mmCIF file of C-alpha atoms in Angstrom:
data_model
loop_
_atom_site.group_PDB
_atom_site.id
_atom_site.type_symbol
_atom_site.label_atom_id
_atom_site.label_comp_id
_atom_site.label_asym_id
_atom_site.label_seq_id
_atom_site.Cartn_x
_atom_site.Cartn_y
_atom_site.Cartn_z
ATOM 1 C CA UNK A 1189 -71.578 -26.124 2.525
ATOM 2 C CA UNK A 1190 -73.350 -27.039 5.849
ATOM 3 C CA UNK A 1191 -70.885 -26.122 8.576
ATOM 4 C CA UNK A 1192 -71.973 -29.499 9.991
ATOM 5 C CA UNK A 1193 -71.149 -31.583 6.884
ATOM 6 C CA UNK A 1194 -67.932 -29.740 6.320
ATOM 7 C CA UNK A 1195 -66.314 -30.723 9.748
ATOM 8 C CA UNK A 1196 -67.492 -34.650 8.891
ATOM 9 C CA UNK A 1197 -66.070 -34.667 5.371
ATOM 10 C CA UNK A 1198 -63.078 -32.889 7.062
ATOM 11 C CA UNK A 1199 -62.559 -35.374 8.863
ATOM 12 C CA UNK A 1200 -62.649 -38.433 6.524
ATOM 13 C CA UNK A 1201 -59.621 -36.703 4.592
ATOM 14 C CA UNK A 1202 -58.009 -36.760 7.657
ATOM 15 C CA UNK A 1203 -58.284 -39.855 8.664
ATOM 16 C CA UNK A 1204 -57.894 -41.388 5.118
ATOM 17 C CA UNK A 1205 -54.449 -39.490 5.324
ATOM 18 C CA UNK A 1206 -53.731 -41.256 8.378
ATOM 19 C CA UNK A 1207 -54.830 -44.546 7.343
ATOM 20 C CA UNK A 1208 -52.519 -44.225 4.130
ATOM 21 C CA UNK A 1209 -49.266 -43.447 6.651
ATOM 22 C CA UNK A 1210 -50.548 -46.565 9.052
ATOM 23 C CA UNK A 1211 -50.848 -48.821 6.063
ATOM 24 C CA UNK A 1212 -47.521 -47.559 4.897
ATOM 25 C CA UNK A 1213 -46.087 -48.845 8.446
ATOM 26 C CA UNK A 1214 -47.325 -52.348 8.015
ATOM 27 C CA UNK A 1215 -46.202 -53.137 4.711
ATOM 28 C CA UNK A 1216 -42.756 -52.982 6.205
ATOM 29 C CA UNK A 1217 -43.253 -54.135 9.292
ATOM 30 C CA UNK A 1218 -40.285 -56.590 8.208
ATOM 31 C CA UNK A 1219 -38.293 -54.431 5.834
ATOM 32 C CA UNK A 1220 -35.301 -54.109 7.293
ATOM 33 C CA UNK A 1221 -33.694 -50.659 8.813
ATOM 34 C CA UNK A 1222 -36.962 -49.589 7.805
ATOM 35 C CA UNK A 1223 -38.193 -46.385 10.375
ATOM 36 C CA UNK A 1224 -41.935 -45.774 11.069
ATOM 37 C CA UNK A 1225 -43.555 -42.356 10.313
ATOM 38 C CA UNK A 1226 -46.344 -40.857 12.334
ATOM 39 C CA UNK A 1227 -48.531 -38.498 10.739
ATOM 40 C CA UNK A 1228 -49.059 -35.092 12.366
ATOM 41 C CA UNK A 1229 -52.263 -32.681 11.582
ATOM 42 C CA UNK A 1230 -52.638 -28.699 11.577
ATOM 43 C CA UNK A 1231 -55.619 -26.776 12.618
ATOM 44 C CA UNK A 1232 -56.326 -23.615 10.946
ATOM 45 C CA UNK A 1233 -52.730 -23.130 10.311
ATOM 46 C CA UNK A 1234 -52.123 -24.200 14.294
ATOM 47 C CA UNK A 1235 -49.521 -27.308 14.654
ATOM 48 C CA UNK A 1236 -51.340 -29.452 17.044
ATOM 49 C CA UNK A 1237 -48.919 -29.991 19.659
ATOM 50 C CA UNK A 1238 -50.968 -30.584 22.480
ATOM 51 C CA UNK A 1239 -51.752 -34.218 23.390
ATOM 52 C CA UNK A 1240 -54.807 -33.109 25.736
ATOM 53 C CA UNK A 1241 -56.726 -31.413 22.481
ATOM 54 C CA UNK A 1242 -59.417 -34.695 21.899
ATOM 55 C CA UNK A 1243 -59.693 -36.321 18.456
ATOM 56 C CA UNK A 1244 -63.238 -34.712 17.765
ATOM 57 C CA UNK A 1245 -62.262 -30.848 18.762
ATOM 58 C CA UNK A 1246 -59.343 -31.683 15.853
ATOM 59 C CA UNK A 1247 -61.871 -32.687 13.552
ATOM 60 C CA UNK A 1248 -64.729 -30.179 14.214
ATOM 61 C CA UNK A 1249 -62.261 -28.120 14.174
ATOM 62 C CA UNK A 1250 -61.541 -28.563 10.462
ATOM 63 C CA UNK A 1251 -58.126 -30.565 10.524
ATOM 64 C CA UNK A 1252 -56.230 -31.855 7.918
ATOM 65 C CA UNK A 1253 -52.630 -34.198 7.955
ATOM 66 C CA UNK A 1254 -50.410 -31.244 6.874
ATOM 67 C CA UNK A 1255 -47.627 -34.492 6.567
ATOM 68 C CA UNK A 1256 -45.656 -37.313 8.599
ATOM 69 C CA UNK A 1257 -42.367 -37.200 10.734
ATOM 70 C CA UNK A 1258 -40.129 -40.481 10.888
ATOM 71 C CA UNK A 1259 -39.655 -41.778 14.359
ATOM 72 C CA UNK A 1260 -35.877 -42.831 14.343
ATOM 73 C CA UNK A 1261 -35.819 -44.770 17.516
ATOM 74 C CA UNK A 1262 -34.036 -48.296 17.083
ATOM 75 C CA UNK A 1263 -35.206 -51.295 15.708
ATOM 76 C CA UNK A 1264 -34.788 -54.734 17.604
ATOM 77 C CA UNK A 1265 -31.551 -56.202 16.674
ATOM 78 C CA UNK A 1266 -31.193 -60.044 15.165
ATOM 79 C CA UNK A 1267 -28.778 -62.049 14.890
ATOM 80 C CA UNK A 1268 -27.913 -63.185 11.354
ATOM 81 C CA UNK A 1269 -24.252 -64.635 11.343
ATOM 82 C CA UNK A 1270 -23.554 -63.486 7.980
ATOM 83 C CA UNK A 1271 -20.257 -61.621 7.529
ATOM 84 C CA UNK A 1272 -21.535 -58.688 5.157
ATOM 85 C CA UNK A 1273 -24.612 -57.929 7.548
ATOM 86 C CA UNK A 1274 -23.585 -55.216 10.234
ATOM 87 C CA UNK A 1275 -25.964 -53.207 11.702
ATOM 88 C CA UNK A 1276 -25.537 -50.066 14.234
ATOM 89 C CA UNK A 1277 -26.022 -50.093 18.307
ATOM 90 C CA UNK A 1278 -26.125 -46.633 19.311
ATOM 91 C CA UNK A 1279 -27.068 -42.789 16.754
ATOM 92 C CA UNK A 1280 -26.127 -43.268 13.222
ATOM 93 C CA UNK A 1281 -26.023 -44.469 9.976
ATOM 94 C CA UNK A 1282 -24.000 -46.005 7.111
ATOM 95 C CA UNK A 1283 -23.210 -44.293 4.150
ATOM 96 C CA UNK A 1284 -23.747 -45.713 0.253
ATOM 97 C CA UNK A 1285 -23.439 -43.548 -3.074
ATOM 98 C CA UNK A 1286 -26.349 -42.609 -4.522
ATOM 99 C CA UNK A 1287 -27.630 -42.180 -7.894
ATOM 100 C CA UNK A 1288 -27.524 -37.937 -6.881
ATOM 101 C CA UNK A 1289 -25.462 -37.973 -3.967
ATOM 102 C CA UNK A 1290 -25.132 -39.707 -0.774
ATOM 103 C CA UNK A 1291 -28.513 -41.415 1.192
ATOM 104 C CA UNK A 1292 -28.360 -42.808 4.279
ATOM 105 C CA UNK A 1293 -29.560 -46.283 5.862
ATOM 106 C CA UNK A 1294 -29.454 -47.920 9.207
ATOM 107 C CA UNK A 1295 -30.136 -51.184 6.859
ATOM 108 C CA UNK A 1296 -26.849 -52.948 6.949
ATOM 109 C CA UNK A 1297 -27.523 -55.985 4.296
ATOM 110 C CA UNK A 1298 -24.474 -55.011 2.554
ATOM 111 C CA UNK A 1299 -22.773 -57.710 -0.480
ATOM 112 C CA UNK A 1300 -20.048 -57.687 -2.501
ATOM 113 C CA UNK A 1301 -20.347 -57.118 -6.319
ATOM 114 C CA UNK A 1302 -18.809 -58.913 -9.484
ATOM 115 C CA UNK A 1303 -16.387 -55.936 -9.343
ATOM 116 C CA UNK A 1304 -15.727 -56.722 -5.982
ATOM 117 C CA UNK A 1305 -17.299 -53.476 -4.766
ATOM 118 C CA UNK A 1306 -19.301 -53.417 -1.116
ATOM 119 C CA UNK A 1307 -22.836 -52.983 -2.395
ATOM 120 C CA UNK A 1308 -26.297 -52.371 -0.639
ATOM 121 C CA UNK A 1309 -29.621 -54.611 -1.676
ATOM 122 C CA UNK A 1310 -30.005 -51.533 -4.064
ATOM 123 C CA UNK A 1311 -26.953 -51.854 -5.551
ATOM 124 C CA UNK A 1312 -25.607 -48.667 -4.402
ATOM 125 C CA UNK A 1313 -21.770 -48.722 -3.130
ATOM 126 C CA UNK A 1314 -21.195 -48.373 0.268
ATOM 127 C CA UNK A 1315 -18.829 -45.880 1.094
ATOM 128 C CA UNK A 1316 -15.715 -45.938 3.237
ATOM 129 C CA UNK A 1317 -13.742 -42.964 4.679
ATOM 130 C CA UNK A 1318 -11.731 -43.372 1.219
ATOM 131 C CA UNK A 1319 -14.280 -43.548 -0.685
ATOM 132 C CA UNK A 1320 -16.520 -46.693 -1.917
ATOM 133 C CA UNK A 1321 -15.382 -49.745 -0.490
ATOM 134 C CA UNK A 1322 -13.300 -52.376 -2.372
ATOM 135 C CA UNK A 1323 -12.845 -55.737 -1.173
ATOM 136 C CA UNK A 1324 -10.739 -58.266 -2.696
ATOM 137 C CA UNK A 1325 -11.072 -62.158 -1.799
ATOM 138 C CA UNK A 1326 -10.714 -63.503 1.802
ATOM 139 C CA UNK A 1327 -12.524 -63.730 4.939
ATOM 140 C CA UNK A 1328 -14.175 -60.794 6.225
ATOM 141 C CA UNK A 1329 -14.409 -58.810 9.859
ATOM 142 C CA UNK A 1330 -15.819 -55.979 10.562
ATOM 143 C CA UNK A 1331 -14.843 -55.225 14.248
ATOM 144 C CA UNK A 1332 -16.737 -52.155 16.603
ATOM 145 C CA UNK A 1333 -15.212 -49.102 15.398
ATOM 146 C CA UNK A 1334 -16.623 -49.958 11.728
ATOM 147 C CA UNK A 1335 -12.941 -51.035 10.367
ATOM 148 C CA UNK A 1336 -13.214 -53.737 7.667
ATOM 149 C CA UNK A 1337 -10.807 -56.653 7.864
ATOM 150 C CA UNK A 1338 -10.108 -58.636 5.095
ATOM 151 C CA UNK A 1339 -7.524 -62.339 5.671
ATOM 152 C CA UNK A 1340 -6.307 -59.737 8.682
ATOM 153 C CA UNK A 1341 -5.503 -56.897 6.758
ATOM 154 C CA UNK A 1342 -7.252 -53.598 7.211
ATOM 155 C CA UNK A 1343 -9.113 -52.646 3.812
ATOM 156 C CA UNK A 1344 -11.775 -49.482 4.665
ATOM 157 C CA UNK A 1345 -13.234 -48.229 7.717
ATOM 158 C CA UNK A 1346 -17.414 -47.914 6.950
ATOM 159 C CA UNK A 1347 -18.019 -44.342 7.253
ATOM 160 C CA UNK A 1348 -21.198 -44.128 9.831
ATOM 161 C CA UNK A 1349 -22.710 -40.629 10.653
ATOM 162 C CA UNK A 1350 -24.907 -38.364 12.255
ATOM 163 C CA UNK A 1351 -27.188 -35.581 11.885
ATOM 164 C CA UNK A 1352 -27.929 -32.754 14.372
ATOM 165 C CA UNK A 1353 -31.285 -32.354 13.183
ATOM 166 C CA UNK A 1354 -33.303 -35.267 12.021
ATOM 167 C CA UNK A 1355 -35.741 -33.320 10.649
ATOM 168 C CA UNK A 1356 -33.698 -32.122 7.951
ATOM 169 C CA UNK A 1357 -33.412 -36.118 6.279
ATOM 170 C CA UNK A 1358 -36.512 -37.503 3.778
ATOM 171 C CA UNK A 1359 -37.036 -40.678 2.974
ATOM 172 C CA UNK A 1360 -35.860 -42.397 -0.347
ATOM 173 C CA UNK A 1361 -37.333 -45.942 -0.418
ATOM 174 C CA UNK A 1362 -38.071 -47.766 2.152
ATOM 175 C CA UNK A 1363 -34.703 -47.616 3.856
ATOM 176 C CA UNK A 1364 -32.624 -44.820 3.363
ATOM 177 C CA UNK A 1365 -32.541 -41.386 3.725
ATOM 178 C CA UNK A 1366 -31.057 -37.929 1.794
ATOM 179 C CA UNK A 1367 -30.767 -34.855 3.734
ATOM 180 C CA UNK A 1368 -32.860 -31.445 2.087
ATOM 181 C CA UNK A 1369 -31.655 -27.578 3.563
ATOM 182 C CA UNK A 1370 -28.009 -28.127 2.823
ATOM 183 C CA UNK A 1371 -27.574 -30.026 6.461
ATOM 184 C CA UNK A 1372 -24.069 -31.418 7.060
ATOM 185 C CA UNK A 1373 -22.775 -34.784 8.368
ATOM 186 C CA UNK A 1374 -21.273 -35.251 11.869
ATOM 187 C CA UNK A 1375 -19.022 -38.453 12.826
ATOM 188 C CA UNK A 1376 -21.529 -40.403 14.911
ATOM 189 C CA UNK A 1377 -20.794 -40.447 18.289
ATOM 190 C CA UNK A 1378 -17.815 -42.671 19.789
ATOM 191 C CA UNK A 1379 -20.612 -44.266 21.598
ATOM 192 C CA UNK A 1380 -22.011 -45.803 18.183
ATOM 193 C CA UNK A 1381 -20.476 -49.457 17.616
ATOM 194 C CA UNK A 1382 -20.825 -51.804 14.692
ATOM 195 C CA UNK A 1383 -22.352 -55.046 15.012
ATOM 196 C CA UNK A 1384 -21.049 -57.758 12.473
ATOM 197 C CA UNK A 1385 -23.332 -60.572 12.044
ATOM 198 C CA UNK A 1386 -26.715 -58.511 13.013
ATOM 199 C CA UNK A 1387 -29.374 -56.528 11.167
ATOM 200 C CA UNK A 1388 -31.668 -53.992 12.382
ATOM 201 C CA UNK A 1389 -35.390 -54.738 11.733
ATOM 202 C CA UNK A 1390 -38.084 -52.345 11.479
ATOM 203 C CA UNK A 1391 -39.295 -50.339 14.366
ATOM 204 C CA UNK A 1392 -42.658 -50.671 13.387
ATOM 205 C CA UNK A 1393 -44.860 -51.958 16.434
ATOM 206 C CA UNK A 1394 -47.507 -53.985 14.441
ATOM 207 C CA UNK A 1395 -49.643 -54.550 17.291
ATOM 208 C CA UNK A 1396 -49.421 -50.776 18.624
ATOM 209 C CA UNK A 1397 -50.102 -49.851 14.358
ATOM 210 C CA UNK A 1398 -53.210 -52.104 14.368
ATOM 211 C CA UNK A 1399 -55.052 -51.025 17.180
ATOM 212 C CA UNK A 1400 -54.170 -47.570 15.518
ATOM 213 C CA UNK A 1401 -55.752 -48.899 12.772
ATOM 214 C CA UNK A 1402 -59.115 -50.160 14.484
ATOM 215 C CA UNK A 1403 -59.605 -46.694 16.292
ATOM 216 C CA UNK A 1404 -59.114 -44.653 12.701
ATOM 217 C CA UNK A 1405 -61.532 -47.084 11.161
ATOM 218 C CA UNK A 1406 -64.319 -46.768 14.086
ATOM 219 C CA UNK A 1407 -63.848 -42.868 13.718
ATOM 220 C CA UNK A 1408 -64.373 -43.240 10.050
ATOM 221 C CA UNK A 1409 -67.817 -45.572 10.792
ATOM 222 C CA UNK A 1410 -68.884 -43.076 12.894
ATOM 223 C CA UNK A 1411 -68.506 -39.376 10.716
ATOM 224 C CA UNK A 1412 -69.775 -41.610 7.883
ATOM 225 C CA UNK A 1413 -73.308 -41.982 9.857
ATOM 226 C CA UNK A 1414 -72.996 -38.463 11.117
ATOM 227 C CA UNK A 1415 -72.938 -37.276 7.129
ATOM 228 C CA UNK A 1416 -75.510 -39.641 6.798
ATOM 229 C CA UNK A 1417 -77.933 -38.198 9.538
ATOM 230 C CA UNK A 1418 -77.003 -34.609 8.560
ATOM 231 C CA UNK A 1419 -77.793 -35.567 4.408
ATOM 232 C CA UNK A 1420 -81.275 -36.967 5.825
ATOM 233 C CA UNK A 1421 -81.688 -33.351 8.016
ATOM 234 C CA UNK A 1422 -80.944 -31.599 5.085
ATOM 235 C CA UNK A 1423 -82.670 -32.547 2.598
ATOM 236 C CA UNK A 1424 -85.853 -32.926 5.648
ATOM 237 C CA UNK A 1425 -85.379 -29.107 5.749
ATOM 238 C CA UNK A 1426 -85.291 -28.269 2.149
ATOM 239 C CA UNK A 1427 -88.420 -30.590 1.513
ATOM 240 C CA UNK A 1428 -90.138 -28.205 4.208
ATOM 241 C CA UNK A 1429 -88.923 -24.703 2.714
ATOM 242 C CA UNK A 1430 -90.087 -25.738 -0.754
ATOM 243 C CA UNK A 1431 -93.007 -26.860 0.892
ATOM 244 C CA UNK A 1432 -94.039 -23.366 2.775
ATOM 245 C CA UNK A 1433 -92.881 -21.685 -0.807
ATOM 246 C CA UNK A 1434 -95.493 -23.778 -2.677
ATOM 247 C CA UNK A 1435 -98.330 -23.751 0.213
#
């Protein structure tokens, strides 16, 4: 294929890649707990780590989006003043059983069951440091340290952890998280403090994702007139080689 055409085409697969991960990022703009991702490219089996390398040396270069990392930075916290929404202030995240082990959520929209078991919106039980968490009938506080109160009686204690390496967690949903490479839990750090009464929303910065957006879009506009113009040169130079091979 013309070297030309190659680099262009290479770079509408990358930035249809990226366009899928921004979209992503928008649809849950208001999912809560929800963390964005941020698609990173390779070039000729080279991580692209430096932010001075310009947009068209990546794609002349013959790029592609080898996958996405999750950014894990906090959401904004609101306030709810709901009893069974708790969300995290501080490195962390609560625990809920699975389907094939434990995932992992900073989404905090937790509910009690017929059975009177703490669930998540997914129906999952949330676990406690003795396992998941039961609650019988009464009023309900959750204070700092994550210990769950029920008519003043201490029921469970949420367990809330922490990973040394983020890296090692993919994403199941839109919320949670299951670690991959055998990576162990860590008790979040002292630091880390429950917040009863308060959700975390997404992190997702629409305005910052749009104007991401807009840029991919332009760059897309433009390598689809540049395969355009190098079609029309093309097929200009074949028309003259079959030309000079007739004449």
């Amino acid at each position: 294929m013309d070297s030309g055409l190659y680099s262009a085409y290479s770079g509408l697969r990358v930035n249809a890649d990226i366009l899928d991960v921004l979209s992503n990022n928008l649809a849950n703009v208001n999912t809560t707990g929800f963390k964005s991702d941020q698609a990173f490219l390779r070039i000729y089996n080279h991580a692209v780590s430096d932010s001075s390398i310009s947009m068209d040396r990546v794609l002349n270069d013959s790029s592609f989006v080898e996958g996405s990392a999750v950014n894990f930075f906090a959401g904004p916290m609101k306030q709810t003043g709901r009893d069974l929404d708790v969300a995290l202030e501080g490195r962390g995240f609560f625990v809920v059983q699975g389907p094939t082990g434990s995932f992992f959520t900073r989404n905090g929209s937790f509910q009690v069951s017929g059975a009177g078991r703490l669930i998540n919106s997914d129906g999952f039980a949330v676990l406690g440091r003795n396992g998941p968490i039961q609650l019988p009938e009464g009023k309900i506080t959750v204070s700092k340290d994550g210990a769950i109160q029920v008519g003043g009686s201490v029921v469970d204690t949420l367990q809330v952890v922490d990973f040394a390496n983020g890296s090692a967690m993919e994403k199941v949903g839109n919320s949670m998280f299951r670690v991959r490479n055998g990576q162990n839990t860590q008790p979040a750090s002292k630091d880390t403090t429950v917040v009863q009464g308060s959700l975390e929303q997404s992190n997702v910065n629409p305005i910052r994702e749009m104007m991401l957006v807009i840029n991919v879009r332009r760059e897309v506009e433009g390598l689809q007139e540049a395969i355009d113009t190098r079609m029309i040169t093309v097929d200009d130079r074949s028309i003259n080689q079959v030309g000079r091979v007739v004449g």
